[in-house]
Amino acid sequence: MPGRTMQQARVLGLYRQLLKIGKAMPTETRSSLVLSRVKGDFRTNVAEKDPEEIEAMIQLAELQVDNLQIQRDHLTELSKNPNLIIPVDIYKNAKPKVSRFMRGPPLSWERKAAQEAQEKARHDHSRGHKCKDHKH
């Protein structure tokens, strides 16, 4: 692929694969949840430049591909049972609510960025601090 690194090609391939799996979920609710999560996670990390962090995210995405394929297959099989009621589908038109528990703990690069931002804010706004590196 001209103009793209191997790592960029892997990221793009994983993104497409995750979107395809999300669209194939057997319920609108689950599909919507997966698609919004995939798009949001990729948007959040699009500016990452550190190759090691990108590699860690690629490995996580590969794991998610496997997990979502298993979920898709399992939920598809369950949906074939006419006697099974899936409570989530009662509110088909409702947007899925994503709580902090569904999102999971902050990822390592999110924690690191938040910590660096807090430290920078403390440093920039400390009273009476004289620094030769920049003007207050």
PDB file of C-alpha atoms in Angstrom:
ATOM      1  CA  MET A   1       0.000   0.000   0.000  1.00  0.00           C
ATOM      2  CA  PRO A   2       1.755   3.161  -1.154  1.00  0.00           C
ATOM      3  CA  GLY A   3       1.846   5.965   1.383  1.00  0.00           C
ATOM      4  CA  ARG A   4       0.723   3.753   4.290  1.00  0.00           C
ATOM      5  CA  THR A   5       2.830   2.012   6.851  1.00  0.00           C
ATOM      6  CA  MET A   6       2.207  -1.616   7.692  1.00  0.00           C
ATOM      7  CA  GLN A   7       0.900  -0.522  11.095  1.00  0.00           C
ATOM      8  CA  GLN A   8      -1.573   1.907   9.502  1.00  0.00           C
ATOM      9  CA  ALA A   9      -2.805  -0.828   7.186  1.00  0.00           C
ATOM     10  CA  ARG A  10      -3.339  -3.155  10.172  1.00  0.00           C
ATOM     11  CA  VAL A  11      -5.275  -0.451  12.044  1.00  0.00           C
ATOM     12  CA  LEU A  12      -7.498   0.259   9.044  1.00  0.00           C
ATOM     13  CA  GLY A  13      -8.114  -3.454   8.492  1.00  0.00           C
ATOM     14  CA  LEU A  14      -9.084  -3.953  12.142  1.00  0.00           C
ATOM     15  CA  TYR A  15     -11.385  -0.932  12.030  1.00  0.00           C
ATOM     16  CA  ARG A  16     -13.195  -2.309   8.981  1.00  0.00           C
ATOM     17  CA  GLN A  17     -13.389  -5.767  10.517  1.00  0.00           C
ATOM     18  CA  LEU A  18     -14.861  -4.425  13.781  1.00  0.00           C
ATOM     19  CA  LEU A  19     -17.450  -2.364  11.864  1.00  0.00           C
ATOM     20  CA  LYS A  20     -18.445  -5.410   9.822  1.00  0.00           C
ATOM     21  CA  ILE A  21     -18.891  -7.519  12.964  1.00  0.00           C
ATOM     22  CA  GLY A  22     -20.871  -4.715  14.620  1.00  0.00           C
ATOM     23  CA  LYS A  23     -23.245  -4.492  11.660  1.00  0.00           C
ATOM     24  CA  ALA A  24     -23.739  -8.274  11.762  1.00  0.00           C
ATOM     25  CA  MET A  25     -24.954  -8.338  15.376  1.00  0.00           C
ATOM     26  CA  PRO A  26     -28.411  -9.942  15.537  1.00  0.00           C
ATOM     27  CA  THR A  27     -30.131  -7.071  17.375  1.00  0.00           C
ATOM     28  CA  GLU A  28     -30.269  -3.372  16.539  1.00  0.00           C
ATOM     29  CA  THR A  29     -29.407  -2.493  20.114  1.00  0.00           C
ATOM     30  CA  ARG A  30     -26.254  -4.608  20.214  1.00  0.00           C
ATOM     31  CA  SER A  31     -25.243  -3.477  16.739  1.00  0.00           C
ATOM     32  CA  SER A  32     -25.670   0.177  17.695  1.00  0.00           C
ATOM     33  CA  LEU A  33     -23.676  -0.295  20.888  1.00  0.00           C
ATOM     34  CA  VAL A  34     -20.777  -2.051  19.145  1.00  0.00           C
ATOM     35  CA  LEU A  35     -20.634   0.432  16.262  1.00  0.00           C
ATOM     36  CA  SER A  36     -20.696   3.498  18.502  1.00  0.00           C
ATOM     37  CA  ARG A  37     -18.008   2.029  20.744  1.00  0.00           C
ATOM     38  CA  VAL A  38     -15.738   1.097  17.824  1.00  0.00           C
ATOM     39  CA  LYS A  39     -16.094   4.480  16.133  1.00  0.00           C
ATOM     40  CA  GLY A  40     -15.638   6.357  19.401  1.00  0.00           C
ATOM     41  CA  ASP A  41     -12.529   4.412  20.411  1.00  0.00           C
ATOM     42  CA  PHE A  42     -10.910   4.932  17.018  1.00  0.00           C
ATOM     43  CA  ARG A  43     -11.780   8.667  16.994  1.00  0.00           C
ATOM     44  CA  THR A  44     -10.331   9.066  20.485  1.00  0.00           C
ATOM     45  CA  ASN A  45      -7.008   7.518  19.505  1.00  0.00           C
ATOM     46  CA  VAL A  46      -6.604   8.741  15.918  1.00  0.00           C
ATOM     47  CA  ALA A  47      -3.843  11.218  16.864  1.00  0.00           C
ATOM     48  CA  GLU A  48      -1.663   8.681  18.714  1.00  0.00           C
ATOM     49  CA  LYS A  49       1.895   8.749  17.340  1.00  0.00           C
ATOM     50  CA  ASP A  50       3.787   6.428  19.707  1.00  0.00           C
ATOM     51  CA  PRO A  51       4.361   3.149  17.798  1.00  0.00           C
ATOM     52  CA  GLU A  52       4.441   1.116  21.024  1.00  0.00           C
ATOM     53  CA  GLU A  53       1.097   2.513  22.192  1.00  0.00           C
ATOM     54  CA  ILE A  54      -0.366   1.925  18.733  1.00  0.00           C
ATOM     55  CA  GLU A  55       0.874  -1.665  18.815  1.00  0.00           C
ATOM     56  CA  ALA A  56      -0.747  -2.183  22.228  1.00  0.00           C
ATOM     57  CA  MET A  57      -4.028  -0.799  20.852  1.00  0.00           C
ATOM     58  CA  ILE A  58      -3.754  -3.091  17.805  1.00  0.00           C
ATOM     59  CA  GLN A  59      -3.353  -6.110  20.065  1.00  0.00           C
ATOM     60  CA  LEU A  60      -6.392  -5.029  22.088  1.00  0.00           C
ATOM     61  CA  ALA A  61      -8.418  -4.547  18.887  1.00  0.00           C
ATOM     62  CA  GLU A  62      -7.416  -8.025  17.667  1.00  0.00           C
ATOM     63  CA  LEU A  63      -8.653  -9.471  20.948  1.00  0.00           C
ATOM     64  CA  GLN A  64     -11.902  -7.521  20.598  1.00  0.00           C
ATOM     65  CA  VAL A  65     -12.394  -8.906  17.079  1.00  0.00           C
ATOM     66  CA  ASP A  66     -12.240 -12.438  18.480  1.00  0.00           C
ATOM     67  CA  ASN A  67     -14.545 -11.593  21.410  1.00  0.00           C
ATOM     68  CA  LEU A  68     -17.112  -9.844  19.228  1.00  0.00           C
ATOM     69  CA  GLN A  69     -17.155 -12.681  16.689  1.00  0.00           C
ATOM     70  CA  ILE A  70     -17.907 -15.127  19.503  1.00  0.00           C
ATOM     71  CA  GLN A  71     -20.639 -12.831  20.861  1.00  0.00           C
ATOM     72  CA  ARG A  72     -22.149 -12.357  17.399  1.00  0.00           C
ATOM     73  CA  ASP A  73     -22.255 -16.092  16.739  1.00  0.00           C
ATOM     74  CA  HIS A  74     -23.677 -16.861  20.179  1.00  0.00           C
ATOM     75  CA  LEU A  75     -26.346 -14.152  20.028  1.00  0.00           C
ATOM     76  CA  THR A  76     -27.284 -15.165  16.478  1.00  0.00           C
ATOM     77  CA  GLU A  77     -27.771 -18.751  17.620  1.00  0.00           C
ATOM     78  CA  LEU A  78     -29.850 -17.627  20.596  1.00  0.00           C
ATOM     79  CA  SER A  79     -32.026 -15.430  18.385  1.00  0.00           C
ATOM     80  CA  LYS A  80     -33.054 -18.498  16.347  1.00  0.00           C
ATOM     81  CA  ASN A  81     -34.979 -19.831  19.355  1.00  0.00           C
ATOM     82  CA  PRO A  82     -38.596 -18.577  18.943  1.00  0.00           C
ATOM     83  CA  ASN A  83     -39.323 -19.131  22.650  1.00  0.00           C
ATOM     84  CA  LEU A  84     -36.462 -16.970  23.819  1.00  0.00           C
ATOM     85  CA  ILE A  85     -37.212 -13.383  24.772  1.00  0.00           C
ATOM     86  CA  ILE A  86     -34.280 -11.015  24.763  1.00  0.00           C
ATOM     87  CA  PRO A  87     -35.287  -8.153  27.100  1.00  0.00           C
ATOM     88  CA  VAL A  88     -32.963  -5.668  25.430  1.00  0.00           C
ATOM     89  CA  ASP A  89     -35.101  -5.797  22.278  1.00  0.00           C
ATOM     90  CA  ILE A  90     -38.223  -4.582  24.084  1.00  0.00           C
ATOM     91  CA  TYR A  91     -37.009  -1.018  23.535  1.00  0.00           C
ATOM     92  CA  LYS A  92     -35.771  -1.259  19.949  1.00  0.00           C
ATOM     93  CA  ASN A  93     -36.102   2.465  19.294  1.00  0.00           C
ATOM     94  CA  ALA A  94     -34.274   3.495  22.459  1.00  0.00           C
ATOM     95  CA  LYS A  95     -30.624   4.396  22.227  1.00  0.00           C
ATOM     96  CA  PRO A  96     -28.424   2.078  24.260  1.00  0.00           C
ATOM     97  CA  LYS A  97     -27.281   3.625  27.500  1.00  0.00           C
ATOM     98  CA  VAL A  98     -23.582   3.197  28.045  1.00  0.00           C
ATOM     99  CA  SER A  99     -22.607   3.315  31.667  1.00  0.00           C
ATOM    100  CA  ARG A 100     -19.069   3.536  32.962  1.00  0.00           C
ATOM    101  CA  PHE A 101     -19.319  -0.167  33.776  1.00  0.00           C
ATOM    102  CA  MET A 102     -20.059  -1.079  30.147  1.00  0.00           C
ATOM    103  CA  ARG A 103     -17.152   1.034  28.964  1.00  0.00           C
ATOM    104  CA  GLY A 104     -14.719  -0.601  31.352  1.00  0.00           C
ATOM    105  CA  PRO A 105     -11.770   0.941  33.155  1.00  0.00           C
ATOM    106  CA  PRO A 106      -9.797   3.705  31.450  1.00  0.00           C
ATOM    107  CA  LEU A 107      -7.135   2.381  29.117  1.00  0.00           C
ATOM    108  CA  SER A 108      -3.483   2.873  30.042  1.00  0.00           C
ATOM    109  CA  TRP A 109      -2.883   5.635  27.490  1.00  0.00           C
ATOM    110  CA  GLU A 110      -6.055   7.420  28.648  1.00  0.00           C
ATOM    111  CA  ARG A 111      -4.878   7.302  32.279  1.00  0.00           C
ATOM    112  CA  LYS A 112      -1.415   8.514  31.269  1.00  0.00           C
ATOM    113  CA  ALA A 113      -2.800  11.429  29.226  1.00  0.00           C
ATOM    114  CA  ALA A 114      -5.157  12.458  32.044  1.00  0.00           C
ATOM    115  CA  GLN A 115      -2.334  12.312  34.595  1.00  0.00           C
ATOM    116  CA  GLU A 116      -0.025  14.374  32.359  1.00  0.00           C
ATOM    117  CA  ALA A 117      -2.772  16.966  31.821  1.00  0.00           C
ATOM    118  CA  GLN A 118      -3.348  17.258  35.582  1.00  0.00           C
ATOM    119  CA  GLU A 119       0.366  17.634  36.256  1.00  0.00           C
ATOM    120  CA  LYS A 120       0.698  20.277  33.534  1.00  0.00           C
ATOM    121  CA  ALA A 121      -2.311  22.183  34.889  1.00  0.00           C
ATOM    122  CA  ARG A 122      -0.855  22.098  38.421  1.00  0.00           C
ATOM    123  CA  HIS A 123       2.500  23.269  37.121  1.00  0.00           C
ATOM    124  CA  ASP A 124       1.046  26.047  34.930  1.00  0.00           C
ATOM    125  CA  HIS A 125      -1.291  27.399  37.577  1.00  0.00           C
ATOM    126  CA  SER A 126       0.806  27.163  40.703  1.00  0.00           C
ATOM    127  CA  ARG A 127       0.955  30.486  42.537  1.00  0.00           C
ATOM    128  CA  GLY A 128       4.236  32.230  43.007  1.00  0.00           C
ATOM    129  CA  HIS A 129       6.058  29.698  40.851  1.00  0.00           C
ATOM    130  CA  LYS A 130       8.878  31.196  38.825  1.00  0.00           C
ATOM    131  CA  CYS A 131       9.990  29.100  35.902  1.00  0.00           C
ATOM    132  CA  LYS A 132      12.722  29.938  33.385  1.00  0.00           C
ATOM    133  CA  ASP A 133      11.177  27.693  30.718  1.00  0.00           C
ATOM    134  CA  HIS A 134       8.073  29.769  30.107  1.00  0.00           C
ATOM    135  CA  LYS A 135       6.356  32.991  31.152  1.00  0.00           C
ATOM    136  CA  HIS A 136       3.422  33.038  33.587  1.00  0.00           C
TER     137      HIS A 136
END
